[in-house]
Amino acid sequence: MLAAAQRLRRSIDFAAAVRGGRRAGRGTLVVHLTLPVTPGAADATPEPARGGAESSSAPVSRAGFVVSKAVGPAVVRNRVRRRLRHLTRERLAALPAGSTLVVRALPAAADVTYQRLGADLDAALAAARAGRERRPR
């Protein structure tokens, strides 16, 4: 399980990561990754309004999960979410401090193995970290 400081909970945090982050999709999921530009950039993201102990600590990478009803019934959605949470916990330490990651499961995630989810997550994270210039519209 992810520590409380590593989880995204507020919709504003999810929206900021989805709008401002790099997007990369693979067969069963899509990741939105927001990397800090500078070490001080993590302070620009909204922080929970709780005790001052969290604000004095170093920025941590945070992750959130979106598993919609299109994935399946509640039992299937929860299984996919648990698998993604476990896979992400192993990979979160490899991201730069202050990164924000949103993992969105696609309907195909309901029927694949744990290993396939892990491979898709690795490939999507690598693509999001590599980044590329956006095409002009």
PDB file of C-alpha atoms in Angstrom:
ATOM      1  CA  MET A   1       0.000   0.000   0.000  1.00  0.00           C
ATOM      2  CA  LEU A   2       1.145   3.532  -0.697  1.00  0.00           C
ATOM      3  CA  ALA A   3       1.849   5.816   2.237  1.00  0.00           C
ATOM      4  CA  ALA A   4      -0.676   8.593   2.794  1.00  0.00           C
ATOM      5  CA  ALA A   5       1.852  11.218   1.687  1.00  0.00           C
ATOM      6  CA  GLN A   6       2.301   9.367  -1.626  1.00  0.00           C
ATOM      7  CA  ARG A   7      -1.389   9.242  -2.590  1.00  0.00           C
ATOM      8  CA  LEU A   8      -3.348  11.767  -4.601  1.00  0.00           C
ATOM      9  CA  ARG A   9      -6.774  12.324  -3.096  1.00  0.00           C
ATOM     10  CA  ARG A  10      -8.119  15.700  -4.155  1.00  0.00           C
ATOM     11  CA  SER A  11      -9.672  16.220  -7.566  1.00  0.00           C
ATOM     12  CA  ILE A  12      -7.635  19.400  -8.043  1.00  0.00           C
ATOM     13  CA  ASP A  13      -4.430  17.347  -7.740  1.00  0.00           C
ATOM     14  CA  PHE A  14      -5.689  14.834 -10.309  1.00  0.00           C
ATOM     15  CA  ALA A  15      -6.749  17.628 -12.665  1.00  0.00           C
ATOM     16  CA  ALA A  16      -3.379  19.374 -12.395  1.00  0.00           C
ATOM     17  CA  ALA A  17      -1.518  16.165 -13.226  1.00  0.00           C
ATOM     18  CA  VAL A  18      -3.780  15.303 -16.149  1.00  0.00           C
ATOM     19  CA  ARG A  19      -3.756  18.801 -17.644  1.00  0.00           C
ATOM     20  CA  GLY A  20      -0.128  19.668 -17.085  1.00  0.00           C
ATOM     21  CA  GLY A  21       1.565  16.311 -17.311  1.00  0.00           C
ATOM     22  CA  ARG A  22       2.964  14.209 -20.101  1.00  0.00           C
ATOM     23  CA  ARG A  23       0.589  11.537 -21.332  1.00  0.00           C
ATOM     24  CA  ALA A  24       1.589   8.100 -22.562  1.00  0.00           C
ATOM     25  CA  GLY A  25      -0.744   5.218 -23.234  1.00  0.00           C
ATOM     26  CA  ARG A  26      -0.176   1.529 -23.672  1.00  0.00           C
ATOM     27  CA  GLY A  27      -2.607  -1.329 -24.252  1.00  0.00           C
ATOM     28  CA  THR A  28      -4.243  -1.465 -20.835  1.00  0.00           C
ATOM     29  CA  LEU A  29      -3.560   1.926 -19.267  1.00  0.00           C
ATOM     30  CA  VAL A  30      -2.680   5.575 -19.722  1.00  0.00           C
ATOM     31  CA  VAL A  31      -0.279   7.453 -17.464  1.00  0.00           C
ATOM     32  CA  HIS A  32      -0.116  11.188 -16.865  1.00  0.00           C
ATOM     33  CA  LEU A  33       3.258  12.182 -15.419  1.00  0.00           C
ATOM     34  CA  THR A  34       4.150  15.617 -14.112  1.00  0.00           C
ATOM     35  CA  LEU A  35       7.857  16.045 -13.468  1.00  0.00           C
ATOM     36  CA  PRO A  36       9.194  18.928 -11.370  1.00  0.00           C
ATOM     37  CA  VAL A  37      11.144  21.453 -13.457  1.00  0.00           C
ATOM     38  CA  THR A  38      13.403  22.447 -10.590  1.00  0.00           C
ATOM     39  CA  PRO A  39      13.783  21.164  -7.028  1.00  0.00           C
ATOM     40  CA  GLY A  40      11.596  24.066  -5.864  1.00  0.00           C
ATOM     41  CA  ALA A  41       8.880  23.324  -8.421  1.00  0.00           C
ATOM     42  CA  ALA A  42       7.257  20.740  -6.157  1.00  0.00           C
ATOM     43  CA  ASP A  43       6.273  23.608  -3.846  1.00  0.00           C
ATOM     44  CA  ALA A  44       4.101  25.043  -6.629  1.00  0.00           C
ATOM     45  CA  THR A  45       1.688  22.094  -6.489  1.00  0.00           C
ATOM     46  CA  PRO A  46      -1.166  22.366  -4.027  1.00  0.00           C
ATOM     47  CA  GLU A  47      -0.369  20.670  -0.731  1.00  0.00           C
ATOM     48  CA  PRO A  48      -2.880  19.385   1.790  1.00  0.00           C
ATOM     49  CA  ALA A  49      -3.808  21.981   4.390  1.00  0.00           C
ATOM     50  CA  ARG A  50      -2.756  19.950   7.426  1.00  0.00           C
ATOM     51  CA  GLY A  51      -0.093  20.190  10.089  1.00  0.00           C
ATOM     52  CA  GLY A  52       3.206  21.918   9.350  1.00  0.00           C
ATOM     53  CA  ALA A  53       5.211  18.690   9.671  1.00  0.00           C
ATOM     54  CA  GLU A  54       4.532  17.664   6.064  1.00  0.00           C
ATOM     55  CA  SER A  55       5.483  21.025   4.562  1.00  0.00           C
ATOM     56  CA  SER A  56       8.979  20.971   6.088  1.00  0.00           C
ATOM     57  CA  SER A  57       9.835  17.518   4.706  1.00  0.00           C
ATOM     58  CA  ALA A  58      11.347  16.860   1.307  1.00  0.00           C
ATOM     59  CA  PRO A  59       8.890  16.580  -1.592  1.00  0.00           C
ATOM     60  CA  VAL A  60       7.745  13.048  -2.331  1.00  0.00           C
ATOM     61  CA  SER A  61       6.481  11.509  -5.541  1.00  0.00           C
ATOM     62  CA  ARG A  62       2.738  11.001  -5.465  1.00  0.00           C
ATOM     63  CA  ALA A  63       0.397   8.720  -7.384  1.00  0.00           C
ATOM     64  CA  GLY A  64      -3.323   8.458  -8.015  1.00  0.00           C
ATOM     65  CA  PHE A  65      -5.503   5.968  -9.859  1.00  0.00           C
ATOM     66  CA  VAL A  66      -8.557   6.304 -12.074  1.00  0.00           C
ATOM     67  CA  VAL A  67     -10.508   3.110 -12.706  1.00  0.00           C
ATOM     68  CA  SER A  68     -13.890   3.894 -14.241  1.00  0.00           C
ATOM     69  CA  LYS A  69     -17.032   1.769 -14.391  1.00  0.00           C
ATOM     70  CA  ALA A  70     -16.148   0.937 -17.994  1.00  0.00           C
ATOM     71  CA  VAL A  71     -13.486  -1.421 -16.612  1.00  0.00           C
ATOM     72  CA  GLY A  72     -16.114  -3.642 -15.027  1.00  0.00           C
ATOM     73  CA  PRO A  73     -18.127  -4.202 -11.862  1.00  0.00           C
ATOM     74  CA  ALA A  74     -16.832  -3.124  -8.465  1.00  0.00           C
ATOM     75  CA  VAL A  75     -14.977  -6.367  -7.744  1.00  0.00           C
ATOM     76  CA  VAL A  76     -13.033  -6.120 -11.008  1.00  0.00           C
ATOM     77  CA  ARG A  77     -12.333  -2.389 -10.603  1.00  0.00           C
ATOM     78  CA  ASN A  78     -10.985  -2.937  -7.100  1.00  0.00           C
ATOM     79  CA  ARG A  79      -8.783  -5.811  -8.258  1.00  0.00           C
ATOM     80  CA  VAL A  80      -7.334  -3.663 -11.052  1.00  0.00           C
ATOM     81  CA  ARG A  81      -6.810  -0.764  -8.622  1.00  0.00           C
ATOM     82  CA  ARG A  82      -5.013  -3.014  -6.105  1.00  0.00           C
ATOM     83  CA  ARG A  83      -2.749  -4.401  -8.807  1.00  0.00           C
ATOM     84  CA  LEU A  84      -1.917  -0.941 -10.138  1.00  0.00           C
ATOM     85  CA  ARG A  85      -1.278   0.383  -6.639  1.00  0.00           C
ATOM     86  CA  HIS A  86       1.158  -2.433  -5.915  1.00  0.00           C
ATOM     87  CA  LEU A  87       2.940  -2.056  -9.263  1.00  0.00           C
ATOM     88  CA  THR A  88       3.192   1.710  -8.859  1.00  0.00           C
ATOM     89  CA  ARG A  89       4.573   1.476  -5.326  1.00  0.00           C
ATOM     90  CA  GLU A  90       7.558  -0.441  -6.683  1.00  0.00           C
ATOM     91  CA  ARG A  91       8.215   2.157  -9.391  1.00  0.00           C
ATOM     92  CA  LEU A  92       7.476   5.396  -7.537  1.00  0.00           C
ATOM     93  CA  ALA A  93      10.929   5.568  -5.955  1.00  0.00           C
ATOM     94  CA  ALA A  94      12.516   5.677  -9.422  1.00  0.00           C
ATOM     95  CA  LEU A  95      10.706   8.923 -10.264  1.00  0.00           C
ATOM     96  CA  PRO A  96      12.235  12.293  -9.369  1.00  0.00           C
ATOM     97  CA  ALA A  97      11.133  13.720  -6.015  1.00  0.00           C
ATOM     98  CA  GLY A  98       8.046  15.856  -6.382  1.00  0.00           C
ATOM     99  CA  SER A  99       6.669  13.970  -9.397  1.00  0.00           C
ATOM    100  CA  THR A 100       2.948  13.419  -9.746  1.00  0.00           C
ATOM    101  CA  LEU A 101       1.644  10.305 -11.490  1.00  0.00           C
ATOM    102  CA  VAL A 102      -1.932   9.487 -12.457  1.00  0.00           C
ATOM    103  CA  VAL A 103      -2.584   5.987 -13.801  1.00  0.00           C
ATOM    104  CA  ARG A 104      -5.850   5.552 -15.702  1.00  0.00           C
ATOM    105  CA  ALA A 105      -6.954   1.980 -16.358  1.00  0.00           C
ATOM    106  CA  LEU A 106      -8.587   1.184 -19.692  1.00  0.00           C
ATOM    107  CA  PRO A 107     -11.329  -1.464 -20.013  1.00  0.00           C
ATOM    108  CA  ALA A 108      -8.766  -3.974 -21.329  1.00  0.00           C
ATOM    109  CA  ALA A 109      -7.047  -3.907 -17.907  1.00  0.00           C
ATOM    110  CA  ALA A 110      -9.793  -6.092 -16.461  1.00  0.00           C
ATOM    111  CA  ASP A 111      -8.739  -9.172 -18.418  1.00  0.00           C
ATOM    112  CA  VAL A 112      -4.937  -9.051 -18.390  1.00  0.00           C
ATOM    113  CA  THR A 113      -2.402 -10.627 -16.071  1.00  0.00           C
ATOM    114  CA  TYR A 114      -0.396  -8.874 -13.393  1.00  0.00           C
ATOM    115  CA  GLN A 115       2.748  -9.241 -15.509  1.00  0.00           C
ATOM    116  CA  ARG A 116       1.085  -7.610 -18.535  1.00  0.00           C
ATOM    117  CA  LEU A 117      -0.115  -4.694 -16.398  1.00  0.00           C
ATOM    118  CA  GLY A 118       3.448  -4.300 -15.101  1.00  0.00           C
ATOM    119  CA  ALA A 119       4.913  -4.371 -18.604  1.00  0.00           C
ATOM    120  CA  ASP A 120       2.391  -1.795 -19.837  1.00  0.00           C
ATOM    121  CA  LEU A 121       3.070   0.434 -16.827  1.00  0.00           C
ATOM    122  CA  ASP A 122       6.835   0.236 -17.398  1.00  0.00           C
ATOM    123  CA  ALA A 123       6.463   1.054 -21.090  1.00  0.00           C
ATOM    124  CA  ALA A 124       4.082   3.951 -20.434  1.00  0.00           C
ATOM    125  CA  LEU A 125       6.325   5.420 -17.719  1.00  0.00           C
ATOM    126  CA  ALA A 126       9.361   5.175 -19.995  1.00  0.00           C
ATOM    127  CA  ALA A 127       7.482   6.919 -22.796  1.00  0.00           C
ATOM    128  CA  ALA A 128       6.193   9.649 -20.472  1.00  0.00           C
ATOM    129  CA  ARG A 129       9.646  10.260 -19.005  1.00  0.00           C
ATOM    130  CA  ALA A 130      11.244  10.438 -22.449  1.00  0.00           C
ATOM    131  CA  GLY A 131       8.699  12.992 -23.581  1.00  0.00           C
ATOM    132  CA  ARG A 132       8.554  14.622 -26.957  1.00  0.00           C
ATOM    133  CA  GLU A 133       7.624  17.961 -28.325  1.00  0.00           C
ATOM    134  CA  ARG A 134       3.962  18.555 -28.937  1.00  0.00           C
ATOM    135  CA  ARG A 135       2.814  18.993 -32.470  1.00  0.00           C
ATOM    136  CA  PRO A 136       1.558  22.488 -33.289  1.00  0.00           C
ATOM    137  CA  ARG A 137      -2.174  22.680 -33.916  1.00  0.00           C
TER     138      ARG A 137
END
